[in-house]
mmCIF file of C-alpha atoms in Angstrom:
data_model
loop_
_atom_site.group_PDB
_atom_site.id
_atom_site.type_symbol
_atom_site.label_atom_id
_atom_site.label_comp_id
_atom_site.label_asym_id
_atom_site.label_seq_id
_atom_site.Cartn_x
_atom_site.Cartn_y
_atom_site.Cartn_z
ATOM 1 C CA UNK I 206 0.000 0.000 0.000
ATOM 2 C CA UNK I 207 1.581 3.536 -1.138
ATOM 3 C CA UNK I 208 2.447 5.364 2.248
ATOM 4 C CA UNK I 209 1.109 9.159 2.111
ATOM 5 C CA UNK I 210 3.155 12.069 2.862
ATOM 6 C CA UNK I 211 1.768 14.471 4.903
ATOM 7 C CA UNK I 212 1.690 18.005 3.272
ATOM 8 C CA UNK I 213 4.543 20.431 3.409
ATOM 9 C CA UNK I 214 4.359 23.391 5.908
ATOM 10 C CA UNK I 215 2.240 26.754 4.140
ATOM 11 C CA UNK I 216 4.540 30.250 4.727
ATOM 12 C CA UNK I 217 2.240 32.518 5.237
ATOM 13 C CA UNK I 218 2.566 35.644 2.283
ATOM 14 C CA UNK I 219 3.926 38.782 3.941
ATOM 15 C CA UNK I 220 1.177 41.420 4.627
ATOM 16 C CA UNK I 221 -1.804 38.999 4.924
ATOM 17 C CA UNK I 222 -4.625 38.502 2.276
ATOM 18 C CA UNK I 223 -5.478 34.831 1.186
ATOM 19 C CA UNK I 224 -2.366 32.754 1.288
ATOM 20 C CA UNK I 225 -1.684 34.298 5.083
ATOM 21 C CA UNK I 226 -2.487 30.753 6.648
ATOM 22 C CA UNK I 227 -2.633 27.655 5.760
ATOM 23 C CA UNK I 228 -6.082 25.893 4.794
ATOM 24 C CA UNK I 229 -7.299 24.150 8.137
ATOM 25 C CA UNK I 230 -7.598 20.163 7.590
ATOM 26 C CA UNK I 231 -11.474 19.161 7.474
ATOM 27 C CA UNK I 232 -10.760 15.476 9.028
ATOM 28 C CA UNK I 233 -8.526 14.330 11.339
ATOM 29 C CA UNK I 234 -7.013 12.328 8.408
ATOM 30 C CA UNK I 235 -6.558 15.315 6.586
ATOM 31 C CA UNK I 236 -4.195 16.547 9.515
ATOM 32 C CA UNK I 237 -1.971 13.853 8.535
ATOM 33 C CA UNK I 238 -2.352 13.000 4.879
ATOM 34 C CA UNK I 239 -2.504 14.345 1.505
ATOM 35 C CA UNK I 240 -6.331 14.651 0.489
ATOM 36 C CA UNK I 241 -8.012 12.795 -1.340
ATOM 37 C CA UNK I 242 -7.258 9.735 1.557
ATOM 38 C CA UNK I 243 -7.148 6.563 -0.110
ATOM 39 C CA UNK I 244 -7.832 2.689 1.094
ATOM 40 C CA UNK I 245 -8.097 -0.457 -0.209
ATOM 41 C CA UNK I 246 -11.665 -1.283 -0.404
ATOM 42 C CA UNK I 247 -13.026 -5.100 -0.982
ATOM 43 C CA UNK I 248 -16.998 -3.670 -1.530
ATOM 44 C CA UNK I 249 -19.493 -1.455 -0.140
ATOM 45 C CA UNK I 250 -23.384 -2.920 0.117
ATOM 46 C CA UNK I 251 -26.250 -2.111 1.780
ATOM 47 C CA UNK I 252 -27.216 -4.933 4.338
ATOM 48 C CA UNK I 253 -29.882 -4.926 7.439
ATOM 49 C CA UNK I 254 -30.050 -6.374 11.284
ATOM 50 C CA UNK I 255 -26.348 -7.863 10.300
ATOM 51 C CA UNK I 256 -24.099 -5.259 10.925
ATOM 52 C CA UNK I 257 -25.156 -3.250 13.349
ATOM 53 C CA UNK I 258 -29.185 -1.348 13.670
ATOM 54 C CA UNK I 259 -31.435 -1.041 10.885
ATOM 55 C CA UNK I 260 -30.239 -0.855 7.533
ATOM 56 C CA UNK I 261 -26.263 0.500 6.751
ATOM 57 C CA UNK I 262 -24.541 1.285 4.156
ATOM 58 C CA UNK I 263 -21.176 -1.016 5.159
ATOM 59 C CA UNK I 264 -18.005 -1.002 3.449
ATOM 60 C CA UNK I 265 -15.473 -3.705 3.258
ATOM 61 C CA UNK I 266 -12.156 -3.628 3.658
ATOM 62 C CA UNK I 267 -8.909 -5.516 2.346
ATOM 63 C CA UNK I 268 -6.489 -6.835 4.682
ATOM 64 C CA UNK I 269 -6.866 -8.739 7.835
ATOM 65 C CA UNK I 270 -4.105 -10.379 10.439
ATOM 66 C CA UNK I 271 -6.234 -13.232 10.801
ATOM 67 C CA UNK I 272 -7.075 -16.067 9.207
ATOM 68 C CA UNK I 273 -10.006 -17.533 11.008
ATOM 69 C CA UNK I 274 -10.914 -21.123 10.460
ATOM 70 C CA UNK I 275 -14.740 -20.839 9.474
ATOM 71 C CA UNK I 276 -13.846 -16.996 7.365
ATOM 72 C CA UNK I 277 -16.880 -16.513 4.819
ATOM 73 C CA UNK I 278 -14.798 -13.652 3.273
ATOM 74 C CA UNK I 279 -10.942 -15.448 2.916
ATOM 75 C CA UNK I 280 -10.732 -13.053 -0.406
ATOM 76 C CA UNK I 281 -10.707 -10.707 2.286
ATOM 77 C CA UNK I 282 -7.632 -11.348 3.957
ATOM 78 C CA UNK I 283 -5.209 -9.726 1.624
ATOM 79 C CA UNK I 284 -5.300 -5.812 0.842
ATOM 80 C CA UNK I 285 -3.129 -6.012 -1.992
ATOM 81 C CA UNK I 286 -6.482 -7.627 -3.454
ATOM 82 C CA UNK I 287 -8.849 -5.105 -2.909
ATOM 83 C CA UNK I 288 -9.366 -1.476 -5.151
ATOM 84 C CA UNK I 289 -7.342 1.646 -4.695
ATOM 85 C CA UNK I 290 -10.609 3.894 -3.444
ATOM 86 C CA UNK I 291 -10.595 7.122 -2.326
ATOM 87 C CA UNK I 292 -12.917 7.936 0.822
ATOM 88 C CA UNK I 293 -14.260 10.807 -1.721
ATOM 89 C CA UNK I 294 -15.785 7.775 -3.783
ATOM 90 C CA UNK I 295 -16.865 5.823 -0.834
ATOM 91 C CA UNK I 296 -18.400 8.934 0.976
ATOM 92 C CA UNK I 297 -20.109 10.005 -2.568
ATOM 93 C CA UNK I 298 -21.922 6.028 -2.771
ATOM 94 C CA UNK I 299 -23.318 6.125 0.588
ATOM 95 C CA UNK I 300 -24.531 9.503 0.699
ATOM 96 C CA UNK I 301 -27.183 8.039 -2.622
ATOM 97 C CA UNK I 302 -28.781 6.498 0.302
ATOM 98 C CA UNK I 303 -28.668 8.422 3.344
ATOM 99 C CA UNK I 304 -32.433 9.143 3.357
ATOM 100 C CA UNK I 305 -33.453 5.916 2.714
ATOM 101 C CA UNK I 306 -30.729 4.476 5.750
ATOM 102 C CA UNK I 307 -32.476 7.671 7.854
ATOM 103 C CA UNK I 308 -35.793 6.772 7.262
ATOM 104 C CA UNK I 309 -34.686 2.645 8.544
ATOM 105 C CA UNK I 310 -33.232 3.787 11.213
ATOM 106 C CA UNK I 311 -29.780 2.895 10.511
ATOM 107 C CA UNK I 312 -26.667 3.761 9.574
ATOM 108 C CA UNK I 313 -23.176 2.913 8.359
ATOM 109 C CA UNK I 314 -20.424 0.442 9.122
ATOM 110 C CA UNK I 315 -17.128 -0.051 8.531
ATOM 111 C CA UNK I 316 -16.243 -3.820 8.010
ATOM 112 C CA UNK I 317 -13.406 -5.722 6.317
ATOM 113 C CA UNK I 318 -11.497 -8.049 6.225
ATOM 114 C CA UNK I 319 -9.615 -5.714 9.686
ATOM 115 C CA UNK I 320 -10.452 -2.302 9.448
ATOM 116 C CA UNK I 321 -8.140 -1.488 11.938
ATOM 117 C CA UNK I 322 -5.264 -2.697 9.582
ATOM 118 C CA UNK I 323 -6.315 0.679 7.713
ATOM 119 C CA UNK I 324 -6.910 3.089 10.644
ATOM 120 C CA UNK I 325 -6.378 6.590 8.879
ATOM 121 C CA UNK I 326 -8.516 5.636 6.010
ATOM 122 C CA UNK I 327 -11.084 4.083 8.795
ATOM 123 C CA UNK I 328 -10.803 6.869 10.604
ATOM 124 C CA UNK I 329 -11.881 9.293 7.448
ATOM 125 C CA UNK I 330 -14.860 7.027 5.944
ATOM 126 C CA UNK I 331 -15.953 6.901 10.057
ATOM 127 C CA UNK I 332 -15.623 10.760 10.650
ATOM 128 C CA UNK I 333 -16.847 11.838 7.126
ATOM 129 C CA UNK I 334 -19.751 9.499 7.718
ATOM 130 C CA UNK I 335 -20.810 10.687 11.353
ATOM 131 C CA UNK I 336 -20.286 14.479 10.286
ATOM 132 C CA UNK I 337 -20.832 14.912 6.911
ATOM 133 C CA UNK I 338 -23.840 12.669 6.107
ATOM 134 C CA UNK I 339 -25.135 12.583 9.748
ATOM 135 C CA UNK I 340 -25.277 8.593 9.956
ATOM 136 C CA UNK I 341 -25.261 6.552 12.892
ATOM 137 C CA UNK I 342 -21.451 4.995 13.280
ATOM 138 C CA UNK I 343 -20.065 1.563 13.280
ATOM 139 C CA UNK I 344 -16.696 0.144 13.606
ATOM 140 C CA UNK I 345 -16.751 -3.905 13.261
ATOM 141 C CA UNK I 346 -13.247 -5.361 14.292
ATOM 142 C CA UNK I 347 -11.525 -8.215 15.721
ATOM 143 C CA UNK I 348 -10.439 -5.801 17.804
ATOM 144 C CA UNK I 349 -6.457 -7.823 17.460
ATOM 145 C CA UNK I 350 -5.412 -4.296 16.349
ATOM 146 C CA UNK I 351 -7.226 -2.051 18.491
ATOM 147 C CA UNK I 352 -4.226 0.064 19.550
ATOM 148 C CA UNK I 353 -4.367 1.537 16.033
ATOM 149 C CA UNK I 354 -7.429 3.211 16.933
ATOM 150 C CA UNK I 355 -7.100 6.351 18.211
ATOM 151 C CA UNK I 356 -8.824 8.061 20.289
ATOM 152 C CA UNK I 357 -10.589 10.307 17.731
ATOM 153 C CA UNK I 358 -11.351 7.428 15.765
ATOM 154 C CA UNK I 359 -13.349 6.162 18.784
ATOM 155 C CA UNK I 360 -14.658 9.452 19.299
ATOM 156 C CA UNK I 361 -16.749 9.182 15.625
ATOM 157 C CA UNK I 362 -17.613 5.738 16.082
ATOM 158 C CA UNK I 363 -21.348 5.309 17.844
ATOM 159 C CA UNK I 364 -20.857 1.654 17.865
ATOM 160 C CA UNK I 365 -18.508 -1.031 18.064
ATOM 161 C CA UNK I 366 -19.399 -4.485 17.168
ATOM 162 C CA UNK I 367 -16.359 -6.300 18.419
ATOM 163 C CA UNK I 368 -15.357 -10.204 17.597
ATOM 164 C CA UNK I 369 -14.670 -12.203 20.809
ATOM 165 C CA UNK I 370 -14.061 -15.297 19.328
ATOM 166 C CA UNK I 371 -13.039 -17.561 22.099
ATOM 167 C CA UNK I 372 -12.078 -17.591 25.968
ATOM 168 C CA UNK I 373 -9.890 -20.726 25.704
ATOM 169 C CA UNK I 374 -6.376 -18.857 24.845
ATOM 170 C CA UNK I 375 -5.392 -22.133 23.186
ATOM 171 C CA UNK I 376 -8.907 -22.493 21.001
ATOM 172 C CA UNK I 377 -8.576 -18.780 19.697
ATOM 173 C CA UNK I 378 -5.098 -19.208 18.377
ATOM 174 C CA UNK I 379 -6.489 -22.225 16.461
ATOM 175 C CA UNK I 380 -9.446 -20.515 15.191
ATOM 176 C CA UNK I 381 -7.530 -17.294 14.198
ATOM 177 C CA UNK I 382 -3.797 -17.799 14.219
ATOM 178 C CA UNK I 383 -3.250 -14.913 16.812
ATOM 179 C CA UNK I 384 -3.398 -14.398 20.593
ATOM 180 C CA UNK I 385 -6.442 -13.254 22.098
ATOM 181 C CA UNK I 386 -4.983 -10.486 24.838
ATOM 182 C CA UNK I 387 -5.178 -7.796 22.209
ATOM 183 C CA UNK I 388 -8.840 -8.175 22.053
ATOM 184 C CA UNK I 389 -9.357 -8.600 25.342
ATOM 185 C CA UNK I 390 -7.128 -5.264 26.109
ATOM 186 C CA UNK I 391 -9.151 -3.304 23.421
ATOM 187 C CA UNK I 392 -12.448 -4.292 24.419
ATOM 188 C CA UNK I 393 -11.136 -3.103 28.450
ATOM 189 C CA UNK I 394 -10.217 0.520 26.610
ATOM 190 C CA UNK I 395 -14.139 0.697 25.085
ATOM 191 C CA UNK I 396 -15.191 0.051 28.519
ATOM 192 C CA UNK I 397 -13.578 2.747 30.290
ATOM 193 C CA UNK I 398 -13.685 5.197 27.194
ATOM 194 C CA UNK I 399 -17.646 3.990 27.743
ATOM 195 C CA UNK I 400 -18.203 3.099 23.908
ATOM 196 C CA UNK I 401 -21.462 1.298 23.132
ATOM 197 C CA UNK I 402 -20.929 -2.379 22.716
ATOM 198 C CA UNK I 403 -21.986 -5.222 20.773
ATOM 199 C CA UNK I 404 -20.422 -8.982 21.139
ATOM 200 C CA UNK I 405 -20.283 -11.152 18.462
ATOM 201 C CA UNK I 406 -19.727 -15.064 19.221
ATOM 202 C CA UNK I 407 -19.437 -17.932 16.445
ATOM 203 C CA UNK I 408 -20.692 -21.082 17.796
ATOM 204 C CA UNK I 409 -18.933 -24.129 16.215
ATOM 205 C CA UNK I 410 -20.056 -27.263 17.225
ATOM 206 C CA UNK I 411 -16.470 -29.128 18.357
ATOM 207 C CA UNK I 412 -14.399 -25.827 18.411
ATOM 208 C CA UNK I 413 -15.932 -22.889 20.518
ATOM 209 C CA UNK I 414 -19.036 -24.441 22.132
ATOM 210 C CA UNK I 415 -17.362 -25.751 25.143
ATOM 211 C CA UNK I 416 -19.442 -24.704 28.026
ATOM 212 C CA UNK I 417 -16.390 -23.465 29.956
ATOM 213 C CA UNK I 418 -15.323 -21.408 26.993
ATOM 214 C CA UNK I 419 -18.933 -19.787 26.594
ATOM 215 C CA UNK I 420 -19.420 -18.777 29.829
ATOM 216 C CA UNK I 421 -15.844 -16.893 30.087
ATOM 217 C CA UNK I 422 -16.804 -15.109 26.901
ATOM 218 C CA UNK I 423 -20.426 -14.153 29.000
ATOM 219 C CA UNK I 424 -18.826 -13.478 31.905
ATOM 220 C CA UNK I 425 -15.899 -11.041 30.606
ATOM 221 C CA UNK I 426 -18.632 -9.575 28.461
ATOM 222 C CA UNK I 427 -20.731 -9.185 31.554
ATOM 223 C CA UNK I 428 -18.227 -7.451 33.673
ATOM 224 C CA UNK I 429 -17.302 -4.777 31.268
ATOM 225 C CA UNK I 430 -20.654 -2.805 31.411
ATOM 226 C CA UNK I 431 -20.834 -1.366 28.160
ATOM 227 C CA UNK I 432 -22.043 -4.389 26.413
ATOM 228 C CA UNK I 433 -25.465 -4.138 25.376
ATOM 229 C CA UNK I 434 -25.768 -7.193 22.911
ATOM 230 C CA UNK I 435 -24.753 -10.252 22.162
ATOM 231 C CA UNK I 436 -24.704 -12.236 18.731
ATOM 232 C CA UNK I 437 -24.023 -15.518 19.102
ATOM 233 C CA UNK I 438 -23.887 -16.400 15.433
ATOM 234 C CA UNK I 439 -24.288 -20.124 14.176
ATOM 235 C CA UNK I 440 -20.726 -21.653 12.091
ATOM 236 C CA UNK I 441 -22.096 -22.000 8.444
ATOM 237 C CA UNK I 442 -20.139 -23.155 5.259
ATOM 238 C CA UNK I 443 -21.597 -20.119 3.027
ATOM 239 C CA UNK I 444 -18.110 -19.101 1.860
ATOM 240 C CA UNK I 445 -16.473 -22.915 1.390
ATOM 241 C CA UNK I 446 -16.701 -21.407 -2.221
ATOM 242 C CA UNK I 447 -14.727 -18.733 -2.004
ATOM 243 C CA UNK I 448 -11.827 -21.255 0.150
ATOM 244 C CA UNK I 449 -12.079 -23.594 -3.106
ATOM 245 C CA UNK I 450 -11.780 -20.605 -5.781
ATOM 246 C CA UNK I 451 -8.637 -19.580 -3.941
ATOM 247 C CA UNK I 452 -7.077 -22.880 -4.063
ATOM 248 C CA UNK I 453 -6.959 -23.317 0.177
ATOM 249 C CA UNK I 454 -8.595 -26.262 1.792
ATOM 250 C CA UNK I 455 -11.665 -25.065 3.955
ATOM 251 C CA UNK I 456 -10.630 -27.026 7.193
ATOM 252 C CA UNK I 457 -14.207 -27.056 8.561
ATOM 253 C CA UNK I 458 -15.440 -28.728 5.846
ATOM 254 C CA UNK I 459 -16.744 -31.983 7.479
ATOM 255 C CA UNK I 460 -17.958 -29.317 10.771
ATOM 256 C CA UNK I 461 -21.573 -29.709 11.130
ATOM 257 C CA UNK I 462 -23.373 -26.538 12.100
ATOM 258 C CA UNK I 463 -25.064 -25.680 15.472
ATOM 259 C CA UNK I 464 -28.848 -26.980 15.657
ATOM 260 C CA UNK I 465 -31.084 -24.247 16.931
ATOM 261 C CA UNK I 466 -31.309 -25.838 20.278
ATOM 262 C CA UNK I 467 -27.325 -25.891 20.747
ATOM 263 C CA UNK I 468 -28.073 -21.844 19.445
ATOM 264 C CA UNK I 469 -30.815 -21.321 22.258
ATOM 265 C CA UNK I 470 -28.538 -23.028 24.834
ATOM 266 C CA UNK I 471 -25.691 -20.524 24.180
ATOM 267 C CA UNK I 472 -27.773 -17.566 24.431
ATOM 268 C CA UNK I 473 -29.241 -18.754 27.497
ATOM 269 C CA UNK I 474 -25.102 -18.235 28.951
ATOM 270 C CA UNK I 475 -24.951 -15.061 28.000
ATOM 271 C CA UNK I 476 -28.665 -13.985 29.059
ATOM 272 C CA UNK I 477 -27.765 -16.104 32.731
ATOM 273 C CA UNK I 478 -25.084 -13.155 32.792
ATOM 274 C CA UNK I 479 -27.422 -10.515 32.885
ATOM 275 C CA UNK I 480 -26.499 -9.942 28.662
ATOM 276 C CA UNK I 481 -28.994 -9.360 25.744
ATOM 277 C CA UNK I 482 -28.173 -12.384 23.172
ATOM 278 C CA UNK I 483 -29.631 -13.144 20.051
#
């Protein structure tokens, strides 16, 4: 990915008049980076009750440091895949729909892949979003690289909808390849920051449905206090597809998914922890 200079310093003109002082940056990004900021970008849809309230415009980004076992979006994981885009283009596409996203009372996400792995352009679709078309903020994340966000980042995202994929150190490394502090560190920083919080949890019959390993997701979830709701969200093979078109064996092929009472069972962890799940 091409790294962006920041701008050179503005003189101001002896005596005053236009050029006196330099143009103030309109984003934080702008602060730091030649306009127009640019990402790589997977796609942009419009989805509803998936990622996040009502109905969002959500775009996807390219890159992510993991490489979760049951990923529905492996094409995903690289950015080198996705499309140059500027934020200009991506801010242009969801404003086409901001009355209609008003009107469903929702707004607009920011998704990948690992948004996180692209914080400054995050940052500018997030604050762009929030300020500029007036839409209800989300940031979904893994939250493995939440010390990229900073704090003004934060500060334009309503709503985070973090990934907690496992309790059992040992089972998230399998599922994702990485160590689960980071997450665990980041979603402690929401908590005291007081950022609005929603838990996401992939039951997979055989992997994460070990009823020690739900309730320590339930019960860290409970004890931060920000967490409003939980999503525990049933393993599927939708994107075995997508594994086979990029030539890498789907490891959860022969994984059978959660019946709806194994489902009902794992909400009822969460919801004995005082938690919304659904």
């Amino acid at each position: 990915m091409t790294t962006l200079l920041p701008p050179a310093p503005t003189t101001p003109a002896p005596g005053g008049g236009a050029c006196a002082a330099a143009t103030t940056p309109a984003t934080p990004a702008a602060a730091a980076t030649r306009r127009p900021v640019v990402g790589s970008v997977h796609s942009w849809d419009l989805s509803t009750g998936v990622d996040g309230p009502g109905t969002r415009f959500v775009t996807f980004l390219s890159g992510c440091p993991l490489t979760c076992l049951y990923c529905h979006n492996p094409d995903t994981w690289r950015m080198r895949d996705g499309k140059r885009t500027t934020a200009d283009d991506v801010v242009a596409e969801a404003g086409k729909y901001t009355r209609f996203i008003a009107a469903a009372g929702g707004g607009a996400t920011v998704s990948g892949g690992e948004p996180l792995l692209q914080p400054v352009f995050t940052g500018e679709l997030l604050h762009r979003f929030k300020h500029e078309l007036g839409l209800h903020t989300a940031l979904d994340t893994s939250g493995f690289l939440g010390v990229r966000a900073t704090d003004a980042l934060l500060r334009d995202t309503d709503l985070v909808l973090l990934d907690i994929k496992s309790w059992d150190r040992a089972t998230y490394r399998k599922v994702t390849g990485r160590p689960l502090d980071p997450t665990l560190d980041f979603a402690r920083r929401l908590a005291d920051l007081g950022k609005a919080v929603h838990v996401r949890f992939v039951l997979v019959p055989g992997l994460t449905d070990a009823p020690d390993n739900i309730a320590g997701v339930a019960a860290f979830a409970a004890s931060l206090g920000n967490v409003s709701r939980v999503d525990v969200l049933p393993f599927h093979k939708l994107g075995e597809a997508k594994w086979q078109a990029l030539g890498r064996p789907f490891g959860l092929h022969d994984t059978p998914c959660p019946t709806p009472e194994q489902v009902t069972s794992a909400r009822g962890v969460f919801e004995a922890h005082g938690l919304y799940a659904v």
